[in-house]
XYZ file of C-alpha atoms in Angstrom:
598
model
C 166.248 148.217 35.792
C 165.294 146.339 32.643
C 167.040 143.120 31.561
C 170.116 143.662 29.414
C 169.858 142.842 25.751
C 171.115 139.424 24.717
C 170.790 136.939 21.881
C 168.586 133.878 22.141
C 171.580 131.481 22.029
C 173.001 133.307 25.044
C 169.651 133.062 26.861
C 169.359 129.357 26.010
C 172.915 128.564 27.118
C 172.373 130.273 30.485
C 169.102 128.375 30.989
C 170.830 125.049 30.234
C 174.043 125.781 32.150
C 172.854 123.968 35.256
C 172.854 120.190 34.570
C 169.339 118.760 34.664
C 168.261 115.251 33.766
C 164.743 116.204 32.636
C 164.389 119.456 30.741
C 162.010 118.300 28.019
C 159.801 115.214 28.181
C 157.737 113.639 25.391
C 156.140 110.307 24.563
C 158.349 107.932 22.591
C 156.692 104.631 21.680
C 154.085 105.375 24.325
C 156.553 106.046 27.151
C 157.417 109.449 28.592
C 161.076 109.956 27.701
C 163.182 112.837 29.071
C 165.912 114.862 27.411
C 168.645 116.258 29.672
C 170.091 119.763 29.486
C 173.429 118.424 28.245
C 171.900 116.227 25.544
C 169.619 119.030 24.365
C 172.528 121.456 24.015
C 174.606 118.823 22.210
C 171.827 118.147 19.710
C 171.310 121.875 19.144
C 174.991 122.480 18.408
C 175.156 119.473 16.073
C 172.146 120.626 14.046
C 173.504 124.188 13.975
C 176.754 122.922 12.438
C 174.769 120.852 9.942
C 172.738 123.911 8.916
C 175.875 125.891 8.098
C 177.479 122.826 6.467
C 174.408 122.654 4.194
C 175.500 125.946 2.645
C 173.473 128.435 4.663
C 174.999 131.646 5.968
C 174.085 134.108 8.711
C 170.625 135.595 8.210
C 169.349 132.862 5.885
C 165.778 131.659 6.471
C 165.022 128.188 7.831
C 161.363 127.099 7.635
C 159.943 124.728 10.218
C 156.706 122.813 9.511
C 155.944 120.241 12.182
C 153.667 119.279 15.034
C 154.930 119.782 18.565
C 157.879 117.579 19.508
C 161.395 117.861 20.916
C 162.818 117.796 17.382
C 160.900 121.033 16.698
C 162.591 122.752 19.642
C 166.012 121.367 18.695
C 165.748 122.708 15.135
C 164.341 126.022 16.353
C 167.226 126.576 18.776
C 169.785 125.262 16.270
C 168.691 127.793 13.675
C 169.465 130.617 16.105
C 172.782 129.002 17.054
C 173.672 128.892 13.355
C 172.984 132.616 13.054
C 169.957 132.016 10.826
C 166.292 133.035 11.024
C 163.404 130.711 11.936
C 160.239 130.780 9.817
C 157.624 128.783 11.784
C 154.714 127.514 9.664
C 151.611 125.697 10.894
C 151.532 122.072 9.695
C 147.782 122.564 9.131
C 148.303 125.715 7.064
C 146.539 125.712 3.690
C 148.913 124.708 0.892
C 148.583 127.974 -1.021
C 149.511 130.001 2.067
C 152.438 127.704 2.867
C 153.669 128.107 -0.708
C 153.376 131.873 -0.360
C 155.289 131.939 2.952
C 158.115 129.738 1.659
C 158.491 131.935 -1.397
C 158.026 135.299 0.324
C 160.435 134.473 3.168
C 163.071 133.094 0.801
C 163.560 129.995 2.977
C 166.679 128.032 1.961
C 166.133 125.034 4.229
C 162.972 123.277 5.397
C 162.506 121.037 8.412
C 159.325 118.962 8.120
C 157.933 116.360 10.491
C 156.652 113.619 8.188
C 156.361 112.184 4.707
C 152.644 112.935 4.884
C 153.222 116.644 5.478
C 155.835 116.732 2.733
C 153.507 114.992 0.258
C 150.755 117.481 1.027
C 153.130 120.362 0.314
C 154.219 118.844 -2.987
C 150.641 118.070 -3.999
C 149.821 121.712 -3.291
C 152.432 122.789 -5.823
C 154.911 124.277 -3.371
C 158.453 124.834 -4.577
C 160.501 123.388 -1.750
C 164.056 124.224 -0.690
C 166.398 121.481 0.520
C 164.389 119.477 3.001
C 165.085 117.500 6.181
C 162.432 115.089 7.491
C 162.016 114.221 11.159
C 160.592 110.755 10.462
C 163.031 109.579 7.791
C 165.788 107.059 8.567
C 167.497 107.787 5.241
C 169.927 110.431 4.107
C 167.145 113.045 4.045
C 166.285 112.450 7.715
C 167.018 114.561 10.765
C 169.115 111.791 12.332
C 171.467 111.724 9.343
C 171.525 115.521 9.160
C 172.367 115.742 12.850
C 175.092 113.090 12.491
C 176.758 115.112 9.740
C 176.694 118.128 12.029
C 178.265 116.095 14.830
C 181.147 115.190 12.529
C 181.683 118.844 11.607
C 181.555 119.881 15.264
C 183.973 117.130 16.290
C 186.482 118.296 13.692
C 186.001 121.976 14.520
C 184.578 122.358 18.055
C 184.975 126.125 17.935
C 182.323 126.585 15.227
C 179.165 126.945 17.392
C 180.756 129.749 19.391
C 182.026 131.352 16.183
C 178.527 131.376 14.660
C 177.044 132.937 17.790
C 179.768 135.570 18.013
C 178.438 137.208 14.841
C 174.966 137.696 16.333
C 173.626 140.900 17.864
C 170.523 141.189 20.088
C 168.748 143.355 17.518
C 169.339 140.885 14.683
C 166.293 139.215 13.161
C 165.559 135.887 14.872
C 162.026 134.866 13.861
C 160.020 135.697 10.760
C 156.500 134.607 11.616
C 153.489 135.143 9.401
C 150.169 136.401 10.713
C 147.071 134.290 10.222
C 145.589 136.542 7.587
C 141.986 136.584 8.896
C 141.371 139.927 7.191
C 143.734 139.630 4.235
C 146.955 137.990 3.117
C 149.556 136.919 5.690
C 152.223 139.425 6.684
C 155.720 138.479 7.829
C 156.293 139.794 11.349
C 160.004 140.423 12.032
C 160.994 139.658 15.632
C 164.535 140.152 16.907
C 166.444 138.140 19.481
C 165.832 140.919 22.005
C 162.115 141.165 21.156
C 161.603 137.535 22.164
C 164.146 137.250 24.961
C 163.009 140.462 26.631
C 159.331 139.512 26.423
C 159.986 136.048 27.849
C 161.994 137.343 30.812
C 159.694 140.168 31.903
C 156.553 138.048 31.344
C 157.931 135.241 33.534
C 158.691 137.806 36.218
C 155.199 139.313 36.039
C 152.806 136.481 35.381
C 154.038 132.971 36.127
C 153.965 133.235 39.880
C 154.992 130.135 41.793
C 156.306 128.164 38.798
C 159.507 127.048 40.463
C 162.221 124.898 38.960
C 161.486 121.196 38.864
C 157.696 121.639 38.639
C 155.803 119.852 35.860
C 154.163 121.881 33.098
C 152.397 120.711 29.944
C 152.470 122.227 26.465
C 149.548 121.763 24.063
C 149.452 124.837 21.799
C 151.389 124.677 18.504
C 154.943 126.007 18.595
C 154.278 127.641 15.237
C 152.010 130.072 17.133
C 154.037 132.903 18.651
C 152.288 132.425 22.016
C 153.632 128.928 22.645
C 156.884 129.736 20.825
C 157.702 132.327 23.491
C 156.348 130.081 26.262
C 159.172 127.655 25.341
C 161.729 130.281 26.410
C 159.723 131.206 29.520
C 159.613 127.610 30.733
C 163.266 127.101 29.849
C 164.278 130.074 31.992
C 161.982 128.878 34.804
C 163.773 125.485 34.739
C 160.598 123.434 34.960
C 160.065 119.910 33.626
C 158.440 120.662 30.295
C 156.108 117.911 29.038
C 155.049 118.071 25.389
C 151.579 117.100 24.172
C 152.015 116.014 20.550
C 148.364 116.403 19.586
C 145.395 118.207 21.241
C 143.419 114.977 20.803
C 145.858 113.380 23.272
C 145.458 116.171 25.833
C 143.187 114.326 28.271
C 145.493 111.299 28.488
C 148.539 113.564 28.861
C 146.870 115.612 31.595
C 146.102 112.462 33.558
C 149.705 111.278 33.257
C 151.499 114.546 33.924
C 149.123 116.221 36.404
C 150.819 119.566 35.654
C 151.012 122.594 37.922
C 150.545 124.926 34.951
C 149.452 124.816 31.326
C 148.967 127.500 28.704
C 145.947 127.212 26.451
C 143.332 129.191 24.546
C 139.636 129.667 25.424
C 138.587 127.170 22.781
C 140.389 124.392 24.702
C 138.794 125.391 28.009
C 135.357 125.455 26.391
C 135.978 122.047 24.825
C 136.942 120.598 28.209
C 133.675 121.784 29.780
C 131.680 120.656 26.749
C 133.320 117.241 26.951
C 132.507 116.887 30.663
C 128.846 117.765 30.123
C 128.576 115.734 26.940
C 130.020 112.626 28.566
C 127.587 112.951 31.462
C 124.636 113.270 29.111
C 125.798 110.277 27.097
C 126.087 108.112 30.235
C 122.607 109.208 31.293
C 120.945 108.459 34.611
C 121.779 110.477 37.703
C 125.122 111.643 36.280
C 123.383 113.363 33.340
C 121.616 115.638 35.844
C 124.236 115.836 38.574
C 127.268 116.973 36.537
C 125.594 119.976 34.798
C 124.062 120.952 38.152
C 127.437 120.816 39.923
C 129.166 122.892 37.225
C 126.372 125.479 37.340
C 126.671 125.688 41.139
C 130.457 126.000 40.813
C 130.047 128.910 38.396
C 127.461 130.681 40.589
C 129.507 130.198 43.737
C 132.744 131.470 42.173
C 130.952 134.497 40.706
C 129.336 135.299 44.053
C 132.687 135.165 45.878
C 134.595 137.009 43.142
C 132.173 139.810 42.384
C 129.953 139.913 45.474
C 132.455 139.076 48.172
C 130.369 136.276 49.655
C 127.830 133.571 48.859
C 124.496 132.952 50.535
C 124.332 130.136 53.121
C 122.170 128.085 50.728
C 124.665 128.521 47.855
C 127.573 127.609 50.166
C 125.744 124.431 51.175
C 125.037 123.508 47.554
C 128.657 124.178 46.603
C 129.974 121.996 49.421
C 127.727 119.174 48.213
C 128.776 119.699 44.562
C 132.445 119.702 45.567
C 132.113 116.441 47.465
C 129.962 114.593 44.939
C 131.278 115.866 41.584
C 133.889 118.618 41.420
C 136.728 116.877 43.261
C 136.198 113.792 41.114
C 136.342 115.886 37.933
C 139.682 117.395 38.966
C 141.162 113.970 39.660
C 139.717 112.442 36.483
C 141.108 115.238 34.294
C 144.529 115.323 35.975
C 143.970 118.846 37.290
C 144.350 118.066 40.991
C 147.890 119.557 41.256
C 147.209 122.560 39.048
C 148.089 125.999 40.445
C 146.579 127.898 37.532
C 145.958 127.888 33.797
C 147.124 130.647 31.470
C 144.808 131.826 28.698
C 145.580 133.987 25.696
C 145.048 134.480 21.959
C 141.278 135.104 22.212
C 138.692 136.479 24.673
C 137.793 134.221 27.580
C 134.121 134.305 28.541
C 133.588 135.140 32.201
C 131.271 132.129 32.637
C 134.074 129.798 31.540
C 136.495 131.472 33.953
C 134.002 131.250 36.825
C 133.206 127.587 36.128
C 136.894 126.667 36.285
C 137.352 128.828 39.388
C 134.470 126.969 40.991
C 136.325 123.786 40.105
C 139.212 125.161 42.138
C 141.264 126.240 39.116
C 142.192 129.865 38.413
C 142.627 130.972 34.806
C 145.097 133.800 34.348
C 144.269 135.818 31.249
C 146.894 137.570 29.200
C 146.896 139.649 26.047
C 149.261 140.005 23.149
C 149.828 139.894 19.430
C 152.294 138.295 17.069
C 153.659 141.814 16.572
C 154.498 142.103 20.300
C 156.415 138.829 20.709
C 153.536 138.323 21.887
C 152.850 139.255 25.543
C 151.594 142.783 26.250
C 149.875 142.158 29.577
C 149.466 139.208 31.900
C 147.514 138.386 35.042
C 149.116 137.310 38.288
C 147.693 134.766 40.727
C 148.071 137.113 43.700
C 146.961 140.184 41.729
C 144.158 139.188 39.417
C 140.948 140.736 38.154
C 138.584 138.487 36.242
C 137.365 140.077 33.049
C 140.689 141.887 32.615
C 143.836 140.673 30.851
C 146.247 141.747 33.545
C 148.829 144.479 33.679
C 151.818 145.070 31.379
C 155.164 143.689 32.578
C 158.148 145.944 33.184
C 159.289 147.878 30.133
C 156.022 147.497 28.213
C 153.883 150.622 27.884
C 150.187 150.550 27.013
C 147.883 153.467 26.365
C 144.419 153.951 24.881
C 144.002 156.194 21.833
C 141.137 158.663 21.528
C 139.137 156.181 19.456
C 139.653 153.419 22.041
C 142.411 151.539 20.207
C 145.078 149.882 22.352
C 148.592 151.177 21.619
C 151.791 149.424 22.750
C 155.411 150.542 23.031
C 158.432 148.602 24.276
C 161.299 146.280 23.426
C 158.802 143.521 22.612
C 157.371 145.405 19.614
C 158.351 143.969 16.237
C 160.903 145.460 13.871
C 158.215 145.650 11.193
C 156.547 143.634 8.441
C 158.957 141.890 6.097
C 159.198 143.560 2.679
C 156.154 145.736 3.480
C 157.237 149.227 4.598
C 153.766 150.658 3.939
C 152.076 148.232 6.338
C 154.865 148.820 8.872
C 154.384 152.591 8.750
C 150.647 152.180 9.203
C 151.085 149.862 12.200
C 153.878 151.680 14.083
C 153.429 155.436 14.458
C 155.868 157.463 16.581
C 157.091 154.248 18.187
C 153.596 153.095 19.209
C 152.144 149.905 17.722
C 148.487 150.257 16.770
C 147.064 146.878 17.762
C 143.663 147.057 16.074
C 142.078 146.068 19.400
C 139.718 148.265 21.375
C 140.117 148.386 25.126
C 140.301 150.337 28.348
C 142.589 150.655 31.362
C 140.974 150.905 34.796
C 142.162 152.960 37.754
C 144.230 150.036 39.062
C 146.072 149.704 35.752
C 144.320 146.547 34.531
C 143.765 146.292 30.792
C 140.450 145.135 29.356
C 139.974 144.259 25.694
C 136.457 144.877 24.420
C 136.691 144.049 20.714
C 138.585 144.194 17.447
C 138.480 147.678 15.987
C 137.742 146.472 12.458
C 135.075 143.966 13.565
C 132.737 146.262 15.514
C 129.855 147.201 13.233
C 126.928 149.604 13.229
C 123.503 148.204 12.441
C 121.024 149.971 10.184
C 119.347 151.324 13.311
C 122.536 153.170 14.305
C 123.591 150.870 17.150
C 127.243 149.824 17.536
C 127.534 146.062 18.029
C 130.474 144.013 19.309
C 130.252 140.612 17.580
C 132.917 139.037 19.807
C 130.778 139.742 22.884
C 127.731 138.029 21.372
C 129.721 135.112 19.951
C 131.347 134.432 23.312
C 127.883 134.227 24.893
C 126.553 131.875 22.220
C 129.544 129.544 22.517
C 128.704 128.871 26.168
C 126.214 126.344 24.779
C 127.541 122.787 24.608
C 125.574 122.407 21.373
C 127.577 125.090 19.533
C 131.037 124.554 18.051
C 131.409 127.828 16.139
C 129.409 131.041 15.971
C 129.781 134.057 13.684
C 127.682 137.183 14.200
C 127.145 139.668 11.386
C 124.903 142.673 10.799
C 126.828 145.659 9.468
C 124.296 148.074 7.979
C 121.507 145.566 8.561
C 118.422 146.069 10.751
C 119.618 143.527 13.336
C 122.395 140.978 13.891
C 122.130 137.348 12.820
C 124.299 134.353 13.687
C 125.815 131.568 11.619
C 126.027 128.504 13.854
C 128.032 125.314 13.402
C 126.394 122.856 15.831
C 127.911 120.069 17.893
C 126.138 117.395 15.869
C 126.803 114.363 18.133
C 125.357 116.138 21.171
C 122.496 117.593 19.173
C 121.557 114.144 17.834
C 121.594 112.853 21.407
C 119.264 115.659 22.501
C 116.930 115.018 19.546
C 116.794 111.194 19.485
C 114.008 111.109 16.892
C 116.329 112.407 14.187
C 116.873 109.640 11.588
C 120.437 108.360 12.033
C 121.014 108.051 8.293
C 120.525 111.772 7.658
C 123.652 113.788 6.901
C 124.394 117.131 8.579
C 123.599 118.829 5.255
C 120.062 117.434 5.444
C 119.726 117.984 9.195
C 120.656 121.655 8.831
C 117.500 122.159 6.741
C 115.099 120.568 9.239
C 112.740 122.851 11.168
C 113.197 120.947 14.466
C 116.985 121.274 14.276
C 116.708 124.951 13.394
C 114.263 125.537 16.248
C 116.546 123.782 18.740
C 119.650 125.749 17.690
C 117.701 129.020 17.668
C 116.422 128.323 21.181
C 119.992 127.679 22.381
C 121.205 130.942 20.848
C 118.372 132.916 22.453
C 118.927 131.222 25.819
C 122.634 132.142 25.856
C 122.104 135.757 24.755
C 118.968 136.745 26.634
C 120.976 138.945 29.023
C 122.447 141.117 26.250
C 121.130 144.468 25.143
C 118.010 144.448 22.977
C 119.908 145.646 19.919
C 122.431 142.797 20.402
C 119.771 140.089 20.327
C 120.027 137.573 17.477
C 116.939 137.686 15.259
C 117.887 135.023 12.737
C 120.020 131.877 12.877
C 121.682 130.095 9.948
C 122.634 126.497 10.711
C 125.919 125.503 9.061
C 126.096 121.746 8.356
C 129.815 121.320 9.064
C 132.451 122.616 11.467
C 134.514 125.560 10.340
C 138.024 124.258 9.714
C 141.524 125.248 8.667
C 141.424 122.876 5.696
C 138.054 124.292 4.676
C 139.505 127.797 4.718
C 137.080 129.183 7.316
C 139.619 129.153 10.174
C 143.129 130.480 10.440
C 145.748 128.043 11.799
C 145.357 129.766 15.183
C 141.663 128.816 15.055
C 140.290 132.309 14.440
C 137.290 132.549 12.106
C 138.062 134.202 8.780
C 135.020 136.435 8.672
C 135.363 137.519 5.057
C 135.679 133.927 3.867
C 132.616 132.753 5.808
C 130.480 135.746 4.817
C 131.383 135.268 1.151
C 130.809 131.515 1.253
C 127.375 131.871 2.831
C 126.329 135.117 1.135
C 123.222 133.491 -0.396
C 122.014 132.097 2.935
C 122.679 135.454 4.611
C 120.636 137.331 2.028
C 117.809 134.805 2.381
C 117.820 135.222 6.154
C 117.484 138.992 5.891
C 114.877 138.705 3.125
C 112.418 136.948 5.431
C 109.749 138.940 7.174
C 111.358 141.188 9.753
C 110.285 140.351 13.310
C 108.186 143.103 14.858
C 110.741 143.602 17.653
C 113.752 143.826 15.344
C 113.732 147.523 14.578
C 114.890 148.637 18.002
């Protein structure tokens, strides 16, 4: 039997009903500081009263632009308690897109984390509604806003319950805008039941062994639907929920918290491995050789056990030595020694990354979802896992594969539609089934595998269908590559645009003049040869028609501010291809390699 429908305030109240001293924990002035269940609920009710006292009514939009912190969660919950709708916006979102979202959503109130963020919005020309700042000690600050709400609540203690009484489970709760990697952002309408249902059945299916009182760590932005729903999952699970304010602080937070579980995206896992190898190379000596060797042995051993059922005696001996000399120390150094598993979503996880972590003694549970599905569609389970798959759907979520390979989803987690865009809604949801735009397959055991994005697969001029995501994932195994974009639609062969890891590349090529900028380095033949060699080394196992024939070295990292990445760190292919159209044409204009026309 499926969970009954309920509003998010009802779900939150039930999760906080049992008194707990440490529900949320974050750094304050450098010290980990807990918030109790009672204090959290009190703050939420106070801010909810302040929202309604500010002139908002049920259904009004409240925008939230801030980095991860307890104040974010308080304002998020309070908006629901006030009967209003949350509009989460990435603090790194480009100003023009933020302006569009504020205008399109009709937000009447804005919570913002800092004067710096607010100044950036104003400089970008955004027309702002009434605004409350987290960092202000004045009348425009959250503390003053919350105090006004406390006065209202003290005078009329019945108000929070009265606001909630008007809510229905199918009412709109969150209006969240897609990244817009292939066009303008669309407002995804998610109801209270969409989110609450998805959180409850996903916890039941995928977060095995995460008992109450355990320590978990949050690093992904709450403005991303993945971590937004994880907040509710962890709240229901009654864990101690530690908040990482900034991904740059992740290593220090991991060492302090030593969590049993953490949700992340493949980019973070890849960066962790790159950092381990890079640090070893920088230190030099025996460590520069020993650490990469140990990680390679870990990957080979895990793959042999996972896919072959056993490892050779020689590989077992090497693994035992690697574990004793390196791997155990890495786990302790990174704060991963208590970890039960990691959860990965939002993008494909390369099997080599998964096997390396498994060899380190850490399982990565892959899941799959979209903003339009609240977001979890399928999730892996520690006791029922297949590497390379993204798990099985939880109860009440149906998945099927269309004739053209597209993944279709139906269930209570599927969005109500796109805000003020009935045409896009009708195109996305047909006969109750959401067309995800992803291509995949379901095996005999019911495990879902995602193979590519439907609109990103291209056919080369030789008639071969190419999956760019597959090639890019292989290339990004290199510690010398930060970003990779593969193109080749209608062309004789695929080529790759590569943004290198310049610090590591300079270390590997010590003769490079230190005064040269990346713009100059990108033009050098030795740099180009090194990057090309890395690309070929990582992709040599692919099909002949998938092999990269040309490489374009990009002098800088793709970034959100530069417009090449969405706030969820997905490459905006159209933007990059347009920006580097001249370089792409030059690459294809060179003499075609004899082996290209395959």
